[in-house]
PDB file of C-alpha atoms in Angstrom:
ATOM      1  CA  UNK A 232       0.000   0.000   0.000  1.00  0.00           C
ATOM      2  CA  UNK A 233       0.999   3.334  -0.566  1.00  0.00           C
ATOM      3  CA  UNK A 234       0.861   5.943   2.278  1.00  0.00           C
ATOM      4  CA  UNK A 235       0.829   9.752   1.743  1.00  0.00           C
ATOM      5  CA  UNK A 236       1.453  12.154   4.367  1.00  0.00           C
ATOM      6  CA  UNK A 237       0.680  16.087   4.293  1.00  0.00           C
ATOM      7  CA  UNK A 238       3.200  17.623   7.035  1.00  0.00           C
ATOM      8  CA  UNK A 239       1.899  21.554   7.155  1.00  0.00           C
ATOM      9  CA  UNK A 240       3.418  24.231  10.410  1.00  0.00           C
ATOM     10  CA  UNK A 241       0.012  24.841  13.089  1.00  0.00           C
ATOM     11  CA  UNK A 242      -1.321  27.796  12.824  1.00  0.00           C
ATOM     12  CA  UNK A 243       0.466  30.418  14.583  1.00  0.00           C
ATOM     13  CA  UNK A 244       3.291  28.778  14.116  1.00  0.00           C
ATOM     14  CA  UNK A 245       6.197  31.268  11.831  1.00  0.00           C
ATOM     15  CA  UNK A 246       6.703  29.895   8.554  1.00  0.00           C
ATOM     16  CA  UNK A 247       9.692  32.175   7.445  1.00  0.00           C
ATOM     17  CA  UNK A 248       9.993  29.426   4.171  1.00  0.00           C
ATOM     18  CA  UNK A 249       6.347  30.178   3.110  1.00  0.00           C
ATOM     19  CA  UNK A 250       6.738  34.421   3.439  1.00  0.00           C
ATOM     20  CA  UNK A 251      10.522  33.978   1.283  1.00  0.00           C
ATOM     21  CA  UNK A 252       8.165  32.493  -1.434  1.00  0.00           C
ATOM     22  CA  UNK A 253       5.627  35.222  -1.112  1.00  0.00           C
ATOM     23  CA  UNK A 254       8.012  37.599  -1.471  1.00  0.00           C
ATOM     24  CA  UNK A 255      10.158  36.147  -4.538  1.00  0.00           C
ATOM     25  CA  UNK A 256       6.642  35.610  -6.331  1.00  0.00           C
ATOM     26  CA  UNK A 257       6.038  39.321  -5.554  1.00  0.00           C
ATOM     27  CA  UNK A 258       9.204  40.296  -6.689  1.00  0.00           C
ATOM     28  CA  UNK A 259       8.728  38.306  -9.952  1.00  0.00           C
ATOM     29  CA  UNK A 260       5.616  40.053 -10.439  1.00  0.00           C
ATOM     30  CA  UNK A 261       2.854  37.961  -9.009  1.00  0.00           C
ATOM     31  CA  UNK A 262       0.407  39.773  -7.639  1.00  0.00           C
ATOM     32  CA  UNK A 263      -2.889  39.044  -5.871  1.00  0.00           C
ATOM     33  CA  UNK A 264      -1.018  36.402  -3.358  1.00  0.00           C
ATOM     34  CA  UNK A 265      -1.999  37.090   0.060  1.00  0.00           C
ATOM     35  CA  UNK A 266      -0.272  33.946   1.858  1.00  0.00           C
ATOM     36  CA  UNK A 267       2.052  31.013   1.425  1.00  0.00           C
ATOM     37  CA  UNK A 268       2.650  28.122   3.756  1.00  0.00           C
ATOM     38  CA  UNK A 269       5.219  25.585   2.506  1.00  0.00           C
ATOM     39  CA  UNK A 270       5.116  21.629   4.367  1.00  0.00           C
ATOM     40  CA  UNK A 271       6.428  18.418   3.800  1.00  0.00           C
ATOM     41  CA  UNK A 272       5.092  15.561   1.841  1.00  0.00           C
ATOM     42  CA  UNK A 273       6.043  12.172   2.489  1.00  0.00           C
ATOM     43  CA  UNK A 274       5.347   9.018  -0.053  1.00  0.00           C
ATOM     44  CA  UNK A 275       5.981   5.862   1.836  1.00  0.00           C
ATOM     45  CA  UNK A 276       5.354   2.247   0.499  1.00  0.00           C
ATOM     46  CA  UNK A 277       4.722  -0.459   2.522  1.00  0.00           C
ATOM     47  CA  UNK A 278       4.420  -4.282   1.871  1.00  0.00           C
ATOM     48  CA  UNK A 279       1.839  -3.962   4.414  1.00  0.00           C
ATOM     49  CA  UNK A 280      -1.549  -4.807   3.094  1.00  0.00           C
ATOM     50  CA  UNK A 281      -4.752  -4.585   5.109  1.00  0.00           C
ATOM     51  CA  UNK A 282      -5.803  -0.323   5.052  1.00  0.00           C
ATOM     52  CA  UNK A 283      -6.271   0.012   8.567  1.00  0.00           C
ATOM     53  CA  UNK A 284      -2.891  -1.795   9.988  1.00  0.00           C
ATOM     54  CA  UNK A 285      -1.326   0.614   7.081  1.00  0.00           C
ATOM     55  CA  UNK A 286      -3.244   3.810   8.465  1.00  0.00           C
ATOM     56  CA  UNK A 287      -2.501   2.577  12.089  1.00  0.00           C
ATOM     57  CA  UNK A 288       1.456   2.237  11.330  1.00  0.00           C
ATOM     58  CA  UNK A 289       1.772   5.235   9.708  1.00  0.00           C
ATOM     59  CA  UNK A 290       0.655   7.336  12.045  1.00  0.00           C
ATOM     60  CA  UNK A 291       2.997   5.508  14.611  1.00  0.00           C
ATOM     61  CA  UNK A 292       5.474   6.875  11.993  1.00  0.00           C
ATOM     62  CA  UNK A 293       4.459  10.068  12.207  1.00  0.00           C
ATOM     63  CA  UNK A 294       4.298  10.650  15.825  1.00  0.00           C
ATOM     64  CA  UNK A 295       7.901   9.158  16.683  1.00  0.00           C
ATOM     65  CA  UNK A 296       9.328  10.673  13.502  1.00  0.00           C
ATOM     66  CA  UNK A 297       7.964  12.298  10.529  1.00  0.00           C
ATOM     67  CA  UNK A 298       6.284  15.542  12.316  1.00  0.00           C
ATOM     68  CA  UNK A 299       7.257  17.527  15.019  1.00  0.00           C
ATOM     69  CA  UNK A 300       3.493  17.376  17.073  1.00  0.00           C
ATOM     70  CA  UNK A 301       4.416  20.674  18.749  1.00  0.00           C
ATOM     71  CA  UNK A 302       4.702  23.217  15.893  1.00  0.00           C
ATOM     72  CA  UNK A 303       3.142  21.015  13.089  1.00  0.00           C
ATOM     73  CA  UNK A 304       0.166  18.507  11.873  1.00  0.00           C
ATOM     74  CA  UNK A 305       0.272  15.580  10.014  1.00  0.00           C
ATOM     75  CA  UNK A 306      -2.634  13.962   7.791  1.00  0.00           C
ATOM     76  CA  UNK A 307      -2.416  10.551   6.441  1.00  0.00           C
ATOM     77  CA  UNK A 308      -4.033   8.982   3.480  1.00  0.00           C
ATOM     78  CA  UNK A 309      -3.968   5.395   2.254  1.00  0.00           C
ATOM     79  CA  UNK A 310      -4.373   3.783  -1.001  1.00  0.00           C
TER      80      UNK A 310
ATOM     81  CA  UNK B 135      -8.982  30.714  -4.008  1.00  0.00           C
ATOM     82  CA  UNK B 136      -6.400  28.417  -2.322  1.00  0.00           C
ATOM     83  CA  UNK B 137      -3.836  26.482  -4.463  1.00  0.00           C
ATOM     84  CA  UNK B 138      -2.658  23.484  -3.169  1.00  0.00           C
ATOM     85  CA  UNK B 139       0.623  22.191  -4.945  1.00  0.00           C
ATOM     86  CA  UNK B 140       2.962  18.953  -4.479  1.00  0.00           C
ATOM     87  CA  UNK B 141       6.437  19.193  -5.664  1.00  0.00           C
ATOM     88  CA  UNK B 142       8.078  15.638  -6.068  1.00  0.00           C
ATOM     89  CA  UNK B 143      10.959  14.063  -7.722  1.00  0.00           C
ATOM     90  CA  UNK B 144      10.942  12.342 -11.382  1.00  0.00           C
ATOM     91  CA  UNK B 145      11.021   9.012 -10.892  1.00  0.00           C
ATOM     92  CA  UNK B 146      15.013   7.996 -11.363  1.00  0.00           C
ATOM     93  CA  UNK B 147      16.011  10.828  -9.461  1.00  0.00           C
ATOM     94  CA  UNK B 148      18.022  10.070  -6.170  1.00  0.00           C
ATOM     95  CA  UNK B 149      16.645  11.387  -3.158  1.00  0.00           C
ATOM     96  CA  UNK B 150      18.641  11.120  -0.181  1.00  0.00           C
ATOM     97  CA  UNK B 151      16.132  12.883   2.262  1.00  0.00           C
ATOM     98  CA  UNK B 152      13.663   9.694   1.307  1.00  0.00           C
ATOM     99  CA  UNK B 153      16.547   7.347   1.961  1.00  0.00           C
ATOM    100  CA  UNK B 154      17.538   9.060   5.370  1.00  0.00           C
ATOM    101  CA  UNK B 155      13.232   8.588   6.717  1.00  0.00           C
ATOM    102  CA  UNK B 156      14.094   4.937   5.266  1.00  0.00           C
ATOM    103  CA  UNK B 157      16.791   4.435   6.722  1.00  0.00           C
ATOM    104  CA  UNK B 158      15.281   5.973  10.440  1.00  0.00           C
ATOM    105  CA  UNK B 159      11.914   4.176   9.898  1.00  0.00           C
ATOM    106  CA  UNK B 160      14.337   0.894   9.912  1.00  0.00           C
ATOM    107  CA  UNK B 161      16.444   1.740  13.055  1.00  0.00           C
ATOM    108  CA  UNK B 162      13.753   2.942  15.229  1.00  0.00           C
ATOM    109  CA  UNK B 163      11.621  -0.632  14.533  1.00  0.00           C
ATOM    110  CA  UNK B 164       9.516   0.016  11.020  1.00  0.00           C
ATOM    111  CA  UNK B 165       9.589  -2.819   9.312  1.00  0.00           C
ATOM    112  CA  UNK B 166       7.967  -3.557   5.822  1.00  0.00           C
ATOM    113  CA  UNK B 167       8.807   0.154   4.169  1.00  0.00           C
ATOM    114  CA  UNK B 168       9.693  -0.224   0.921  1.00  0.00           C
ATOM    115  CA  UNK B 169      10.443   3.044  -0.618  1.00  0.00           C
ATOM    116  CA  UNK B 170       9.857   6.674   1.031  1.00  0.00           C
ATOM    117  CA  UNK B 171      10.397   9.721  -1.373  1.00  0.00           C
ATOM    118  CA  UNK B 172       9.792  13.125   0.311  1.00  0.00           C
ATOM    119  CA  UNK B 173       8.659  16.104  -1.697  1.00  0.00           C
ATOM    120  CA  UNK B 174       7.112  19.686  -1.093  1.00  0.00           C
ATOM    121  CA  UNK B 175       3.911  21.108  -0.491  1.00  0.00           C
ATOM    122  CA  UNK B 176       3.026  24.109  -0.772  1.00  0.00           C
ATOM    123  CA  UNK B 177      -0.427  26.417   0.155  1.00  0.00           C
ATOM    124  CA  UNK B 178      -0.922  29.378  -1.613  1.00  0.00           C
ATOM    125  CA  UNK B 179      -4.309  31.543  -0.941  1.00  0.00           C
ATOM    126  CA  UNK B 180      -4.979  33.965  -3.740  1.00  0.00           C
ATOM    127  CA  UNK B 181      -7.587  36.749  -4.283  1.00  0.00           C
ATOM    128  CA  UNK B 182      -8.325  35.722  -7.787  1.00  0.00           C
ATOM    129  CA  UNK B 183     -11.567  34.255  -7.697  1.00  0.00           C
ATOM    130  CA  UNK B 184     -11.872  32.753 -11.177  1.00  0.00           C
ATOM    131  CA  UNK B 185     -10.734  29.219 -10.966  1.00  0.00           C
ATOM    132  CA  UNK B 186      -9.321  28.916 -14.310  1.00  0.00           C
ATOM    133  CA  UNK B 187      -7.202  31.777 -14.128  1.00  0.00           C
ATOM    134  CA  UNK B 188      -5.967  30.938 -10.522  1.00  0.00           C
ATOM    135  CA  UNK B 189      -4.836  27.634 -12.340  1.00  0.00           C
ATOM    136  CA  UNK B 190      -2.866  29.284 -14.933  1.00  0.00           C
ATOM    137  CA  UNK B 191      -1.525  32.063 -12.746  1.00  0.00           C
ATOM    138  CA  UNK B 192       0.007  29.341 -10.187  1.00  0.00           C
ATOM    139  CA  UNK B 193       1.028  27.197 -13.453  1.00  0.00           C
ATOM    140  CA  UNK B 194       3.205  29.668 -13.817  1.00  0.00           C
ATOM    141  CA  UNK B 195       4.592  29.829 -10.329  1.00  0.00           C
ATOM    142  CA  UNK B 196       5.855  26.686 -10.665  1.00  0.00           C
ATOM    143  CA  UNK B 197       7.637  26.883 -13.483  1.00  0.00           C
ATOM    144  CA  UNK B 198       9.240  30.734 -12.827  1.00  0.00           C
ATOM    145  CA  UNK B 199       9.968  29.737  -9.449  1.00  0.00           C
ATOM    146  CA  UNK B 200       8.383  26.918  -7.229  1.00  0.00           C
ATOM    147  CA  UNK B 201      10.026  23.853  -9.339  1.00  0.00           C
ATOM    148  CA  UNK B 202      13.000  22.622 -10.686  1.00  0.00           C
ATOM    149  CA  UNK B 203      11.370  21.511 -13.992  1.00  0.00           C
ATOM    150  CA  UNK B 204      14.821  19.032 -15.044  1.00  0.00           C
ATOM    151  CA  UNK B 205      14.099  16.893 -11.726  1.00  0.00           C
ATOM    152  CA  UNK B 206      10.939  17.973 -10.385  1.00  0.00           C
ATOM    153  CA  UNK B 207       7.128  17.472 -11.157  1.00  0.00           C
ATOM    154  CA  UNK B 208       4.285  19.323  -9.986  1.00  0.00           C
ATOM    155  CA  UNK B 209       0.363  19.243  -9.537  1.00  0.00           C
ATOM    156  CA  UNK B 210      -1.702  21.457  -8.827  1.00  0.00           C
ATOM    157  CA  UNK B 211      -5.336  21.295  -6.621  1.00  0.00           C
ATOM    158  CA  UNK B 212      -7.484  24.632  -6.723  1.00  0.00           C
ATOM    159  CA  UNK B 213     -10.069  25.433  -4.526  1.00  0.00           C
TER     160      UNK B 213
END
């Protein structure tokens, strides 16, 4: 199964990353762009191959390693 | 309108930072993870409101700026 993973900063949280890209896309001359957030996405595939134990591992994954729970979110999906 | 875009590697391209979460996935117990390729994502909220034109204007984001276009795909989610 293949597991995808959306990593994005909590809100509140700075995302100096996301405002550089706002600001080069201004400077190029995009206009109109009133916020950027930049995350992570993660492809992982497993041999696993029953959804749930998939879902249920990968979010193991994500709590001892992929995402830092304090400052950011994680959302899994499965296919 | 908010843009939602992935950023990944062509297939064939190395990517270390998807070998490293292997390789930590491995160590810390994870067993049965095949392959892990990390890429970007990226949130942009825009005051255009026609969906077609948000499309193209972000289309051209990521070639100008938010993608390497030799090793890099895109995709791109409006809504």
């Amino acid at each position: 199964m293949k597991a995808r993973i959306h990593i994005t900063l909590k809100d509140g949280v700075l995302d100096p990353q996301g405002k550089a890209i706002q600001h080069a896309l201004g400077t190029l001359g995009f206009s109109g762009v009133e916020g950027v957030r930049q995350g992570k996405y993660i492809e992982i595939d497993l041999t696993e191959t029953d959804k749930s134990n998939a879902a249920e591992t990968v979010e193991k994954m994500c709590k001892k390693l992929l995402s830092n729970m304090v400052i950011e979110n994680y959302s899994i999906t499965i296919d």
